[in-house]
Short mmCIF file of C-alpha atoms (C1' of nucleotides) in Angstrom, two decimals:
data_model
loop_
_atom_site.label_atom_id
_atom_site.label_comp_id
_atom_site.label_asym_id
_atom_site.label_seq_id
_atom_site.Cartn_x
_atom_site.Cartn_y
_atom_site.Cartn_z
CA MET A 1 0.00 0.00 0.00
CA LEU A 2 1.34 3.39 -0.96
CA GLN A 3 1.33 6.19 1.57
CA VAL A 4 -1.45 8.70 1.02
CA ALA A 5 0.89 11.58 1.67
CA PHE A 6 3.18 10.27 -1.05
CA ILE A 7 0.34 10.06 -3.55
CA ARG A 8 -0.84 13.51 -2.61
CA GLU A 9 2.60 15.04 -3.04
CA ASN A 10 3.75 13.03 -6.06
CA ARG A 11 0.66 12.66 -8.19
CA GLU A 12 2.57 12.79 -11.49
CA THR A 13 5.19 10.25 -10.38
CA VAL A 14 2.46 7.90 -9.24
CA LEU A 15 0.56 8.24 -12.51
CA LYS A 16 3.72 7.64 -14.51
CA GLY A 17 4.47 4.53 -12.46
CA LEU A 18 0.96 3.18 -12.85
CA ALA A 19 1.14 3.79 -16.60
CA LYS A 20 4.22 1.58 -16.75
CA ARG A 21 2.14 -1.15 -15.18
CA ASN A 22 -0.65 -0.54 -17.67
CA PHE A 23 -2.86 0.06 -14.70
CA LYS A 24 -6.41 0.84 -15.79
CA ASN A 25 -8.22 4.01 -14.67
CA ALA A 26 -5.10 5.33 -12.99
CA VAL A 27 -6.06 9.00 -13.13
CA GLU A 28 -9.55 8.32 -11.82
CA MET A 29 -8.28 6.10 -9.01
CA VAL A 30 -5.54 8.43 -7.92
CA ASP A 31 -7.74 11.49 -7.94
CA LYS A 32 -10.46 9.67 -6.05
CA THR A 33 -7.87 8.73 -3.47
CA ILE A 34 -6.57 12.24 -3.11
CA LEU A 35 -10.12 13.54 -2.76
CA ALA A 36 -11.05 10.92 -0.18
CA ASP A 37 -7.97 11.84 1.79
CA GLU A 38 -8.84 15.53 1.73
CA GLU A 39 -12.38 14.79 2.85
CA ARG A 40 -11.14 12.50 5.57
CA ARG A 41 -8.85 15.18 6.93
CA ALA A 42 -11.58 17.79 6.80
CA ILE A 43 -13.93 15.60 8.82
CA GLN A 44 -11.14 14.77 11.25
CA THR A 45 -10.42 18.44 11.85
CA GLU A 46 -14.07 19.21 12.46
CA LEU A 47 -14.42 16.28 14.82
CA ASP A 48 -11.28 17.21 16.73
CA ALA A 49 -12.61 20.71 17.36
CA ILE A 50 -15.84 19.32 18.78
CA LEU A 51 -14.04 16.83 20.96
CA ALA A 52 -11.76 19.57 22.23
CA GLU A 53 -14.73 21.67 23.25
CA SER A 54 -16.45 18.71 24.80
CA ASN A 55 -13.33 17.79 26.78
CA LYS A 56 -13.11 21.32 28.08
CA LEU A 57 -16.74 21.37 29.20
CA SER A 58 -16.31 18.09 31.02
CA LYS A 59 -13.36 19.52 32.86
CA ASP A 60 -15.38 22.59 33.77
CA ILE A 61 -18.16 20.41 35.10
CA GLY A 62 -15.68 18.66 37.32
CA ASP A 63 -14.47 22.00 38.65
CA LEU A 64 -18.00 23.23 39.29
CA PHE A 65 -18.82 20.12 41.29
CA LYS A 66 -15.75 20.73 43.37
CA SER A 67 -16.60 24.33 44.07
CA GLY A 68 -20.20 23.38 44.84
CA GLU A 69 -21.75 25.38 42.02
CA THR A 70 -24.00 22.55 41.07
CA GLN A 71 -26.75 24.69 39.61
CA LYS A 72 -24.45 25.73 36.74
CA VAL A 73 -23.69 22.15 35.92
CA ALA A 74 -27.06 21.52 34.32
CA ILE A 75 -26.44 24.22 31.70
CA LEU A 76 -23.08 22.81 30.70
CA LYS A 77 -24.47 19.30 30.59
CA GLU A 78 -27.04 20.38 28.05
CA LYS A 79 -24.29 21.73 25.84
CA THR A 80 -22.28 18.55 26.00
CA VAL A 81 -25.29 16.50 24.99
CA LEU A 82 -25.55 18.49 21.76
CA LEU A 83 -21.83 18.12 21.11
CA LYS A 84 -22.10 14.44 21.72
CA ASP A 85 -24.74 13.97 19.04
CA LYS A 86 -22.65 15.92 16.59
CA SER A 87 -19.46 14.04 17.39
CA LYS A 88 -21.22 10.72 17.04
CA GLU A 89 -22.38 11.66 13.58
CA LEU A 90 -18.93 12.89 12.58
CA THR A 91 -17.26 9.78 13.94
CA GLU A 92 -19.46 7.69 11.71
CA ASN A 93 -18.67 9.86 8.70
CA LEU A 94 -15.01 9.69 9.50
CA GLN A 95 -15.06 5.93 9.77
CA GLN A 96 -16.86 5.63 6.48
CA LYS A 97 -14.48 7.98 4.73
CA ALA A 98 -11.44 6.27 6.23
CA ASN A 99 -12.70 2.91 4.99
CA GLU A 100 -13.33 4.33 1.57
CA LEU A 101 -9.80 5.68 1.46
CA GLN A 102 -8.39 2.40 2.72
CA GLU A 103 -10.16 0.44 0.02
CA LEU A 104 -8.87 2.76 -2.68
CA LEU A 105 -5.34 2.42 -1.36
CA TYR A 106 -5.62 -1.36 -1.38
CA LEU A 107 -6.35 -1.24 -5.09
CA ILE A 108 -3.34 0.84 -6.14
CA PRO A 109 -0.23 -1.23 -6.86
CA ASN A 110 3.34 -0.31 -6.07
CA ILE A 111 5.24 2.16 -8.24
CA PRO A 112 7.84 0.40 -10.40
CA ASN A 113 11.46 1.37 -10.07
CA GLU A 114 13.04 3.53 -12.79
CA ILE A 115 14.87 0.60 -14.35
CA VAL A 116 11.78 -1.57 -14.73
CA PRO A 117 11.32 -2.11 -18.46
CA GLU A 118 8.18 -1.00 -20.27
CA GLY A 119 5.93 -3.81 -21.38
CA ILE A 120 2.66 -5.59 -20.97
CA SER A 121 3.44 -9.30 -20.68
CA ALA A 122 6.11 -11.90 -20.00
CA GLU A 123 7.25 -11.39 -23.59
CA ASP A 124 8.57 -7.98 -22.64
CA ASN A 125 10.73 -9.04 -19.70
CA LEU A 126 14.35 -8.14 -20.04
CA ASN A 127 16.89 -10.94 -20.09
CA VAL A 128 19.73 -9.55 -18.00
CA PHE A 129 21.88 -12.62 -17.43
CA GLN A 130 22.22 -16.16 -18.65
CA GLU A 131 24.58 -18.88 -17.58
CA GLY A 132 25.10 -22.62 -17.73
CA GLU A 133 25.33 -24.87 -20.70
CA ILE A 134 22.16 -26.34 -22.05
CA PRO A 135 23.02 -30.01 -22.32
CA LYS A 136 22.56 -32.01 -25.48
CA LEU A 137 20.48 -34.91 -24.31
CA HIS A 138 20.87 -38.45 -25.43
CA GLU A 139 18.48 -40.27 -27.69
CA GLY A 140 15.22 -41.02 -25.91
CA ALA A 141 15.50 -38.25 -23.33
CA MET A 142 12.24 -37.62 -21.49
CA PRO A 143 10.36 -34.79 -19.81
CA HIS A 144 10.46 -34.95 -16.03
CA TRP A 145 7.00 -36.44 -15.60
CA GLU A 146 8.02 -39.45 -17.62
CA LEU A 147 11.31 -39.73 -15.77
CA ALA A 148 9.41 -39.53 -12.51
CA LYS A 149 7.30 -42.45 -13.59
CA LYS A 150 10.18 -44.44 -15.04
CA TYR A 151 12.17 -44.29 -11.82
CA ASP A 152 9.07 -44.33 -9.62
CA ILE A 153 10.07 -41.25 -7.63
CA ILE A 154 6.97 -39.08 -8.02
CA ASP A 155 3.45 -40.44 -8.21
CA PHE A 156 0.95 -37.94 -9.56
CA GLU A 157 -1.94 -40.41 -9.78
CA LEU A 158 -1.55 -41.38 -6.15
CA GLY A 159 -1.75 -37.71 -5.23
CA ASN A 160 -4.93 -37.43 -7.28
CA LYS A 161 -6.43 -40.23 -5.25
CA ILE A 162 -5.53 -38.73 -1.90
CA SER A 163 -6.16 -35.05 -2.60
CA GLY A 164 -6.56 -34.13 -6.25
CA ALA A 165 -4.53 -32.78 -9.14
CA GLY A 166 -1.48 -30.81 -8.11
CA PHE A 167 -0.70 -32.76 -4.96
CA PRO A 168 1.98 -35.25 -5.94
CA VAL A 169 3.37 -38.01 -3.74
CA TYR A 170 7.17 -38.21 -3.68
CA LYS A 171 8.52 -41.69 -3.23
CA GLY A 172 11.81 -43.32 -2.34
CA LYS A 173 14.74 -41.44 -3.80
CA GLY A 174 12.36 -38.74 -4.97
CA ALA A 175 11.28 -38.05 -1.39
CA LYS A 176 14.85 -38.17 -0.21
CA LEU A 177 15.95 -35.77 -2.93
CA GLN A 178 13.28 -33.32 -1.78
CA ARG A 179 14.60 -33.47 1.75
CA ALA A 180 18.15 -33.09 0.44
CA LEU A 181 17.25 -29.99 -1.55
CA ILE A 182 15.52 -28.38 1.42
CA ASN A 183 18.51 -28.97 3.67
CA TYR A 184 20.95 -27.88 1.01
CA PHE A 185 19.10 -24.62 0.37
CA LEU A 186 18.73 -23.87 4.07
CA ASP A 187 22.43 -24.53 4.62
CA LYS A 188 23.40 -22.23 1.77
CA ASN A 189 21.12 -19.51 3.09
CA THR A 190 22.25 -19.73 6.69
CA ALA A 191 25.89 -19.73 5.53
CA ALA A 192 25.10 -16.47 3.74
CA GLY A 193 23.84 -14.94 6.98
CA TYR A 194 20.13 -15.67 6.92
CA ASP A 195 18.69 -16.80 10.25
CA GLU A 196 16.59 -19.90 9.96
CA VAL A 197 13.05 -19.77 11.32
CA GLN A 198 10.18 -22.23 11.41
CA VAL A 199 6.86 -20.53 11.04
CA PRO A 200 3.16 -21.41 11.06
CA HIS A 201 1.68 -22.68 7.82
CA LEU A 202 -1.69 -21.13 8.56
CA VAL A 203 -2.01 -17.41 9.08
CA ASN A 204 -4.71 -15.03 10.17
CA GLU A 205 -6.35 -12.28 8.19
CA ALA A 206 -4.11 -9.53 9.55
CA SER A 207 -1.03 -11.33 8.24
CA GLY A 208 -2.65 -11.79 4.84
CA PHE A 209 -3.27 -8.06 4.67
CA GLY A 210 0.17 -7.27 6.00
CA THR A 211 2.05 -8.71 3.05
CA GLY A 212 -0.61 -7.86 0.49
CA GLN A 213 -2.15 -11.24 -0.31
CA LEU A 214 -5.39 -9.84 1.00
CA PRO A 215 -7.55 -8.41 -0.35
CA ASP A 216 -5.81 -8.63 -3.70
CA LYS A 217 -5.30 -12.38 -4.05
CA GLU A 218 -7.98 -13.72 -1.79
CA GLY A 219 -9.05 -16.34 -4.33
CA GLN A 220 -5.55 -17.76 -4.66
CA MET A 221 -5.31 -18.88 -1.06
CA TYR A 222 -6.89 -21.86 0.61
CA HIS A 223 -9.09 -20.60 3.40
CA ASP A 224 -10.37 -22.33 6.49
CA ALA A 225 -13.65 -20.57 7.13
CA THR A 226 -14.25 -22.20 10.52
CA ASP A 227 -11.28 -20.50 12.13
CA ASN A 228 -10.74 -17.84 9.47
CA LEU A 229 -7.18 -18.93 8.73
CA TYR A 230 -5.39 -19.02 5.40
CA LEU A 231 -2.90 -21.65 4.22
CA ILE A 232 0.24 -19.80 3.29
CA PRO A 233 0.98 -19.38 -0.42
CA THR A 234 4.62 -18.64 0.48
CA ALA A 235 6.77 -18.36 3.61
CA GLU A 236 7.02 -14.66 2.83
CA VAL A 237 3.69 -14.19 4.59
CA PRO A 238 4.47 -15.57 8.05
CA VAL A 239 8.14 -14.57 7.98
CA THR A 240 7.57 -10.95 6.99
CA ASN A 241 4.67 -10.69 9.43
CA ILE A 242 7.04 -11.42 12.28
CA TYR A 243 7.81 -7.73 11.90
CA ARG A 244 4.27 -6.45 11.67
CA ASP A 245 3.76 -3.52 14.07
CA VAL A 246 7.43 -3.40 14.94
CA ILE A 247 9.66 -0.37 15.31
CA LEU A 248 13.28 -1.33 14.74
CA LYS A 249 16.45 0.40 15.74
CA GLU A 250 18.66 1.49 12.90
CA THR A 251 21.40 -0.75 14.25
CA GLU A 252 19.21 -3.82 13.77
CA PHE A 253 19.49 -3.66 9.99
CA PRO A 254 19.83 -5.78 8.01
CA ILE A 255 17.38 -8.42 9.16
CA CYS A 256 17.85 -11.62 7.17
CA LYS A 257 15.60 -14.64 7.59
CA THR A 258 15.22 -17.91 5.80
CA ALA A 259 12.48 -20.47 6.18
CA TYR A 260 11.39 -23.70 4.60
CA THR A 261 7.66 -24.17 4.27
CA PRO A 262 5.23 -25.97 2.06
CA CYS A 263 3.24 -23.51 -0.03
CA PHE A 264 -0.41 -23.83 -0.94
CA ARG A 265 -1.93 -22.18 -3.98
CA ARG A 266 -5.32 -22.69 -5.50
CA GLU A 267 -4.03 -21.62 -8.94
CA ALA A 268 -7.55 -20.90 -10.02
CA GLY A 269 -7.71 -20.38 -13.76
CA SER A 270 -4.58 -22.35 -14.63
CA TYR A 271 -4.93 -24.99 -17.28
CA GLY A 272 -3.32 -26.65 -20.27
CA ALA A 273 -0.05 -28.35 -21.11
CA HIS A 274 2.01 -25.92 -19.06
CA VAL A 275 0.61 -27.23 -15.81
CA ARG A 276 1.79 -30.75 -16.51
CA GLY A 277 3.95 -32.65 -14.04
CA LEU A 278 5.74 -30.43 -11.58
CA ASN A 279 5.20 -27.26 -13.56
CA ARG A 280 2.31 -26.00 -11.46
CA LEU A 281 1.16 -27.55 -8.20
CA HIS A 282 -1.31 -26.78 -5.45
CA GLN A 283 1.15 -27.81 -2.78
CA PHE A 284 4.87 -27.44 -3.19
CA ASP A 285 7.95 -26.88 -1.09
CA LYS A 286 9.98 -23.74 -1.06
CA VAL A 287 12.83 -22.21 0.88
CA GLU A 288 12.45 -18.47 1.15
CA ILE A 289 14.77 -15.63 2.05
CA VAL A 290 13.42 -12.39 3.51
CA ARG A 291 15.31 -9.20 4.22
CA ILE A 292 14.30 -6.05 6.05
CA GLU A 293 16.53 -3.17 5.14
CA HIS A 294 17.23 0.48 5.63
CA PRO A 295 15.78 2.31 2.60
CA SER A 296 19.21 3.52 1.57
CA ASN A 297 20.48 -0.04 1.31
CA SER A 298 17.58 -2.01 -0.13
CA TYR A 299 18.75 -2.08 -3.74
CA ALA A 300 22.23 -3.17 -2.75
CA ALA A 301 20.51 -5.89 -0.72
CA LEU A 302 18.45 -6.91 -3.74
CA ASN A 303 21.67 -7.43 -5.67
CA LEU A 304 23.07 -9.50 -2.84
CA MET A 305 20.01 -11.71 -2.96
CA VAL A 306 20.25 -12.11 -6.72
CA ASN A 307 23.91 -13.05 -6.46
CA HIS A 308 23.16 -15.47 -3.68
CA VAL A 309 20.59 -17.33 -5.78
CA LYS A 310 22.99 -17.28 -8.72
CA GLY A 311 25.59 -18.96 -6.55
CA ILE A 312 23.25 -21.83 -5.76
CA LEU A 313 22.30 -22.41 -9.38
CA GLN A 314 25.94 -22.33 -10.41
CA GLU A 315 26.72 -24.95 -7.83
CA LEU A 316 23.87 -27.12 -9.06
CA LYS A 317 25.18 -26.59 -12.60
CA LEU A 318 21.75 -25.86 -13.97
CA PRO A 319 21.30 -23.67 -17.05
CA TYR A 320 19.40 -20.58 -15.98
CA ARG A 321 18.69 -17.01 -16.88
CA ILE A 322 17.65 -13.91 -14.99
CA LEU A 323 14.86 -11.66 -16.16
CA ARG A 324 14.05 -8.18 -15.02
CA LEU A 325 10.28 -8.18 -15.07
CA CYS A 326 8.52 -5.52 -17.11
CA GLY A 327 5.86 -3.23 -15.70
CA GLY A 328 3.02 -5.36 -16.97
CA ASP A 329 4.34 -8.64 -15.56
CA MET A 330 5.35 -7.50 -12.09
CA GLY A 331 3.54 -8.46 -8.93
CA PHE A 332 1.16 -5.98 -7.33
CA THR A 333 3.35 -5.21 -4.35
CA SER A 334 6.79 -5.11 -5.99
CA ALA A 335 8.91 -2.18 -7.10
CA LEU A 336 11.53 -4.29 -8.86
CA THR A 337 11.55 -8.03 -9.49
CA TYR A 338 14.11 -10.42 -10.91
CA ASP A 339 12.85 -13.81 -11.96
CA PHE A 340 15.17 -16.78 -12.22
CA GLU A 341 14.29 -19.40 -14.77
CA VAL A 342 15.85 -22.79 -15.25
CA PHE A 343 15.86 -24.34 -18.68
CA SER A 344 13.74 -27.42 -19.04
CA THR A 345 15.58 -29.24 -21.78
CA ALA A 346 13.00 -31.86 -22.51
CA GLN A 347 10.14 -29.38 -22.53
CA ASP A 348 12.28 -26.84 -24.40
CA ARG A 349 11.10 -23.99 -22.24
CA TRP A 350 12.19 -21.89 -19.27
CA LEU A 351 10.63 -22.54 -15.88
CA GLU A 352 10.43 -19.90 -13.18
CA ILE A 353 12.19 -21.11 -10.05
CA SER A 354 12.77 -17.96 -8.10
CA SER A 355 11.43 -14.47 -7.88
CA VAL A 356 13.44 -11.88 -6.00
CA SER A 357 11.79 -8.56 -5.25
CA ASN A 358 12.21 -5.27 -3.50
CA PHE A 359 8.91 -3.99 -2.14
CA GLU A 360 10.40 -0.78 -0.82
CA THR A 361 7.87 0.60 1.70
CA PHE A 362 4.81 -0.94 0.06
CA GLN A 363 4.53 -3.87 2.46
CA ALA A 364 6.06 -1.99 5.37
CA ASN A 365 3.28 0.58 5.18
CA ARG A 366 0.63 -2.07 5.64
CA LEU A 367 2.71 -3.94 8.17
CA LYS A 368 3.51 -0.76 10.10
CA LEU A 369 7.11 -1.90 10.02
CA ARG A 370 9.22 1.10 10.89
CA PHE A 371 12.54 2.12 12.32
CA LYS A 372 13.80 5.09 14.25
CA ASN A 373 15.92 7.17 11.92
CA SER A 374 18.90 9.26 12.96
CA GLU A 375 16.58 12.16 13.77
CA GLY A 376 14.61 9.93 16.12
CA LYS A 377 11.60 9.82 13.86
CA SER A 378 9.72 6.74 12.72
CA GLU A 379 10.28 5.87 9.10
CA LEU A 380 9.06 2.91 7.05
CA ALA A 381 11.60 0.16 6.41
CA HIS A 382 12.07 -1.64 3.12
CA THR A 383 11.15 -5.31 2.74
CA LEU A 384 12.53 -7.78 0.22
CA ASN A 385 12.13 -11.43 -0.43
CA GLY A 386 13.07 -14.16 -2.80
CA SER A 387 12.84 -17.87 -3.31
CA SER A 388 15.98 -19.72 -2.55
CA LEU A 389 14.60 -21.88 -3.97
CA ALA A 390 11.26 -23.35 -5.08
CA LEU A 391 11.64 -27.11 -5.23
CA PRO A 392 9.40 -28.58 -7.92
CA ARG A 393 10.80 -26.79 -10.91
CA VAL A 394 14.36 -27.11 -9.66
CA LEU A 395 13.63 -30.79 -9.46
CA ALA A 396 12.09 -30.78 -12.93
CA GLY A 397 15.14 -29.01 -14.35
CA LEU A 398 17.45 -31.30 -12.49
CA LEU A 399 15.76 -34.49 -13.64
CA GLU A 400 15.65 -33.38 -17.24
CA ASN A 401 19.08 -31.82 -17.52
CA CYS A 402 20.90 -34.47 -15.55
CA GLN A 403 19.38 -37.50 -17.24
CA THR A 404 21.79 -39.96 -18.78
CA PRO A 405 21.29 -43.39 -20.22
CA GLU A 406 22.49 -44.69 -16.82
CA GLY A 407 19.97 -42.72 -14.84
CA ILE A 408 19.71 -39.28 -13.23
CA LYS A 409 23.15 -38.05 -12.27
CA ILE A 410 22.85 -36.10 -9.01
CA PRO A 411 24.87 -32.82 -8.95
CA ASP A 412 27.96 -33.11 -6.76
CA ALA A 413 26.75 -30.46 -4.31
CA LEU A 414 23.71 -32.56 -3.46
CA ILE A 415 25.34 -35.95 -3.07
CA PRO A 416 26.33 -35.41 0.57
CA TYR A 417 22.74 -34.44 1.28
CA CYS A 418 20.96 -37.35 -0.39
CA GLY A 419 23.58 -40.03 -0.07
CA PHE A 420 23.35 -41.39 -3.61
CA GLU A 421 24.87 -40.43 -6.93
CA TYR A 422 22.29 -41.79 -9.32
CA ILE A 423 18.60 -42.32 -9.51
CA ASN A 424 18.21 -45.42 -11.61
"C1'" G B 1 -13.10 -29.80 27.70
"C1'" G B 2 -14.21 -27.71 33.20
"C1'" A B 3 -12.95 -23.89 37.19
"C1'" G B 4 -10.45 -19.45 38.54
"C1'" A B 5 -7.12 -15.10 37.71
"C1'" A B 6 -5.17 -11.59 34.55
"C1'" A B 7 -4.07 -8.20 29.99
"C1'" U B 8 -1.22 -0.74 31.28
"C1'" G B 9 4.69 2.57 27.66
"C1'" G B 10 11.07 -1.37 25.11
"C1'" C B 11 10.68 -4.42 29.92
"C1'" A B 12 8.95 -4.75 35.07
"C1'" G B 13 5.06 -2.55 37.59
"C1'" A B 14 1.57 1.34 40.23
"C1'" G B 15 -2.94 3.39 39.17
"C1'" U B 16 -10.86 1.62 40.85
"C1'" G B 17 -14.81 7.78 37.90
"C1'" G B 18 -12.40 14.26 36.79
"C1'" U B 19 -6.06 17.78 37.59
"C1'" C B 20 -3.79 10.26 34.08
"C1'" G B 21 -0.80 9.72 28.15
"C1'" A B 22 -0.38 7.60 32.85
"C1'" A B 23 3.87 7.11 39.32
"C1'" U B 24 8.26 4.39 40.17
"C1'" G B 25 12.28 1.12 38.75
"C1'" C B 26 15.15 -0.99 34.76
"C1'" G B 27 16.61 -0.25 29.84
"C1'" G B 28 17.63 3.46 25.67
"C1'" C B 29 19.55 8.35 24.27
"C1'" A B 30 22.24 13.04 25.48
"C1'" G B 31 25.39 15.49 28.89
"C1'" U B 32 28.77 16.23 33.45
"C1'" C B 33 33.04 13.82 35.58
"C1'" U B 34 37.28 10.69 33.25
"C1'" U B 35 43.19 9.95 28.99
"C1'" G B 36 39.14 6.35 27.77
"C1'" A B 37 35.56 3.12 29.92
"C1'" A B 38 32.75 1.76 34.24
"C1'" A B 39 30.35 3.89 38.42
"C1'" A B 40 27.86 8.21 40.05
"C1'" C B 41 25.03 12.48 38.89
"C1'" U B 42 21.78 15.65 35.53
"C1'" G B 43 18.45 15.83 31.62
"C1'" U B 44 15.60 13.23 28.10
"C1'" U B 45 12.78 9.00 26.31
"C1'" G B 46 5.42 5.58 23.61
"C1'" A B 47 2.49 5.60 18.91
"C1'" G B 48 -0.83 7.73 15.29
"C1'" G B 49 -3.65 11.92 13.20
"C1'" G B 50 -3.36 17.18 12.44
"C1'" U B 51 -0.44 21.95 11.57
"C1'" C B 52 4.45 25.85 7.95
"C1'" A B 53 5.05 25.38 13.18
"C1'" C B 54 2.09 25.39 17.48
"C1'" A B 55 -2.69 24.39 19.25
"C1'" C B 56 -5.65 20.39 19.27
"C1'" C B 57 -7.50 15.14 18.72
"C1'" U B 58 -7.08 9.61 19.32
"C1'" C B 59 -4.88 5.27 21.61
"C1'" C B 60 -3.96 1.70 28.73
"C1'" G B 61 -5.47 -6.41 24.58
"C1'" G B 62 -9.95 -5.94 20.31
"C1'" G B 63 -15.11 -4.39 19.82
"C1'" G B 64 -19.50 -2.29 22.08
"C1'" G B 65 -22.06 0.21 26.26
"C1'" U B 66 -23.04 3.44 30.88
"C1'" U B 67 -21.57 8.71 32.14
"C1'" C B 68 -21.12 15.69 31.27
"C1'" G B 69 -16.41 12.87 32.04
"C1'" A B 70 -13.65 5.88 31.70
"C1'" A B 71 -7.02 2.91 32.13
"C1'" U B 72 -10.72 2.78 36.23
"C1'" C B 73 -17.89 0.63 35.93
"C1'" C B 74 -20.90 -2.96 32.56
"C1'" C B 75 -21.26 -6.47 28.20
"C1'" U B 76 -18.62 -9.27 24.62
"C1'" C B 77 -14.51 -11.37 21.98
"C1'" U B 78 -9.36 -12.69 21.97
"C1'" U B 79 -5.02 -14.00 24.41
"C1'" U B 80 -2.07 -15.44 28.67
"C1'" C B 81 -1.37 -17.76 33.47
"C1'" U B 82 -2.90 -21.37 37.51
"C1'" C B 83 -5.61 -25.84 38.87
"C1'" C B 84 -8.36 -30.25 37.04
"C1'" G B 85 -9.35 -33.54 32.88
"C1'" C B 86 -7.73 -35.55 28.09
"C1'" C B 87 -3.64 -36.41 24.74
"C1'" A B 88 1.15 -36.32 21.89
#
RNA sequence: GGAGAAAUGGCAGAGUGGUCGAAUGCGGCAGUCUUGAAAACUGUUGAGGGUCACACCUCCGGGGGUUCGAAUCCCUCUUUCUCCGCCA
């Protein structure tokens, strides 16, 4: 959520940013917001004046009681009754106007950073880096879902039986490889200075709003109506919400956290060949990194995160590329996003395996995540997060790129974690 | 699941209808002293709205109510603690 004061004072910048996102009705939305804010403040001022008067009268009444002038009290009481009616009415108006403003603010996405490329779809993303050799596969090479079946390491049909499509069962070496990847990623992240945390997999409404999943992506989350809890779509939600309503000291920066969690996504509206196998699941595993930074350092931190993820992919020897997302393809809350994609040799397409973003103050504003600056004033912090990494597509890339006639050759870095060199 | 108690500033903890945004202690920050540090002493120290800046307004777990006036009384929800039961 953008700060109203920022919108008010930087209308043109905001409109320019929204245009880059191809955001519809930007002028109308922004002007409505500015108007609602003005109205809200006007009502607030009026209400404050009435409350001030009412407070003063109450004090006077107290004094009169003390000095025994009780006959005067009745007159003052009458006055306060009138003020009370008025203040009640204004309070209701204020509440209504504040809600209206809040709802408008919820609908306005973050302003993209200067270097975000223009564009409307994934086609327009900017390829900023590519590395790793795309292997020439042997005769009879298969896509990962066939490999999974051949070696009996992932059972999609069994998942269908237990839950439904998108809930695979990992078996034998497949299950062990999952566990190996999780441990490997966590070890890499903690070695890079990220503190490991274990967090709840169900979160309340306030947390959903804090990181921006609500109200924007309500339909993408599984929701338990009985207790009004949401299954997390990413560890970003519980981990970032650790810092909801927190005021940090400047010396506490940077805050670096990593967490493994399963992620649950309804993926409503997804269909077709691209959701085959591990490409798109309702439940998947992911190791996340989250940083909370001083505003002056957040872009340097974003680069650190990008380089960190690069390091892991290099070690796994997977062919990958990095895209700077264009305005039209960026997430609602992000100011700058880099997507990592691994090449799926057998499918002949790139698969997104990580998304690293700087949200600047967008999340912090909702979270009320602030720090005391050098002048002793509260200022919003910057939040960032990234996948490091999402398992299924790493696994897909790994199975496909590392297949040999002898079986799947496990990358050296993972062998100590899974305890075998081949899946065959 | 049953019974009882509680929720106040970064922490501890006082405050049972008006002068309480709130004593006191600890912690934090600034200063004095010191070569420096510690100790001691002095000052300062919650958040949000509003304003050019003040004024002013709101907030004592959340929501509602009583009252001219609520941290304080009432209702309700949530959470925590203690005891009992059940279970990993």
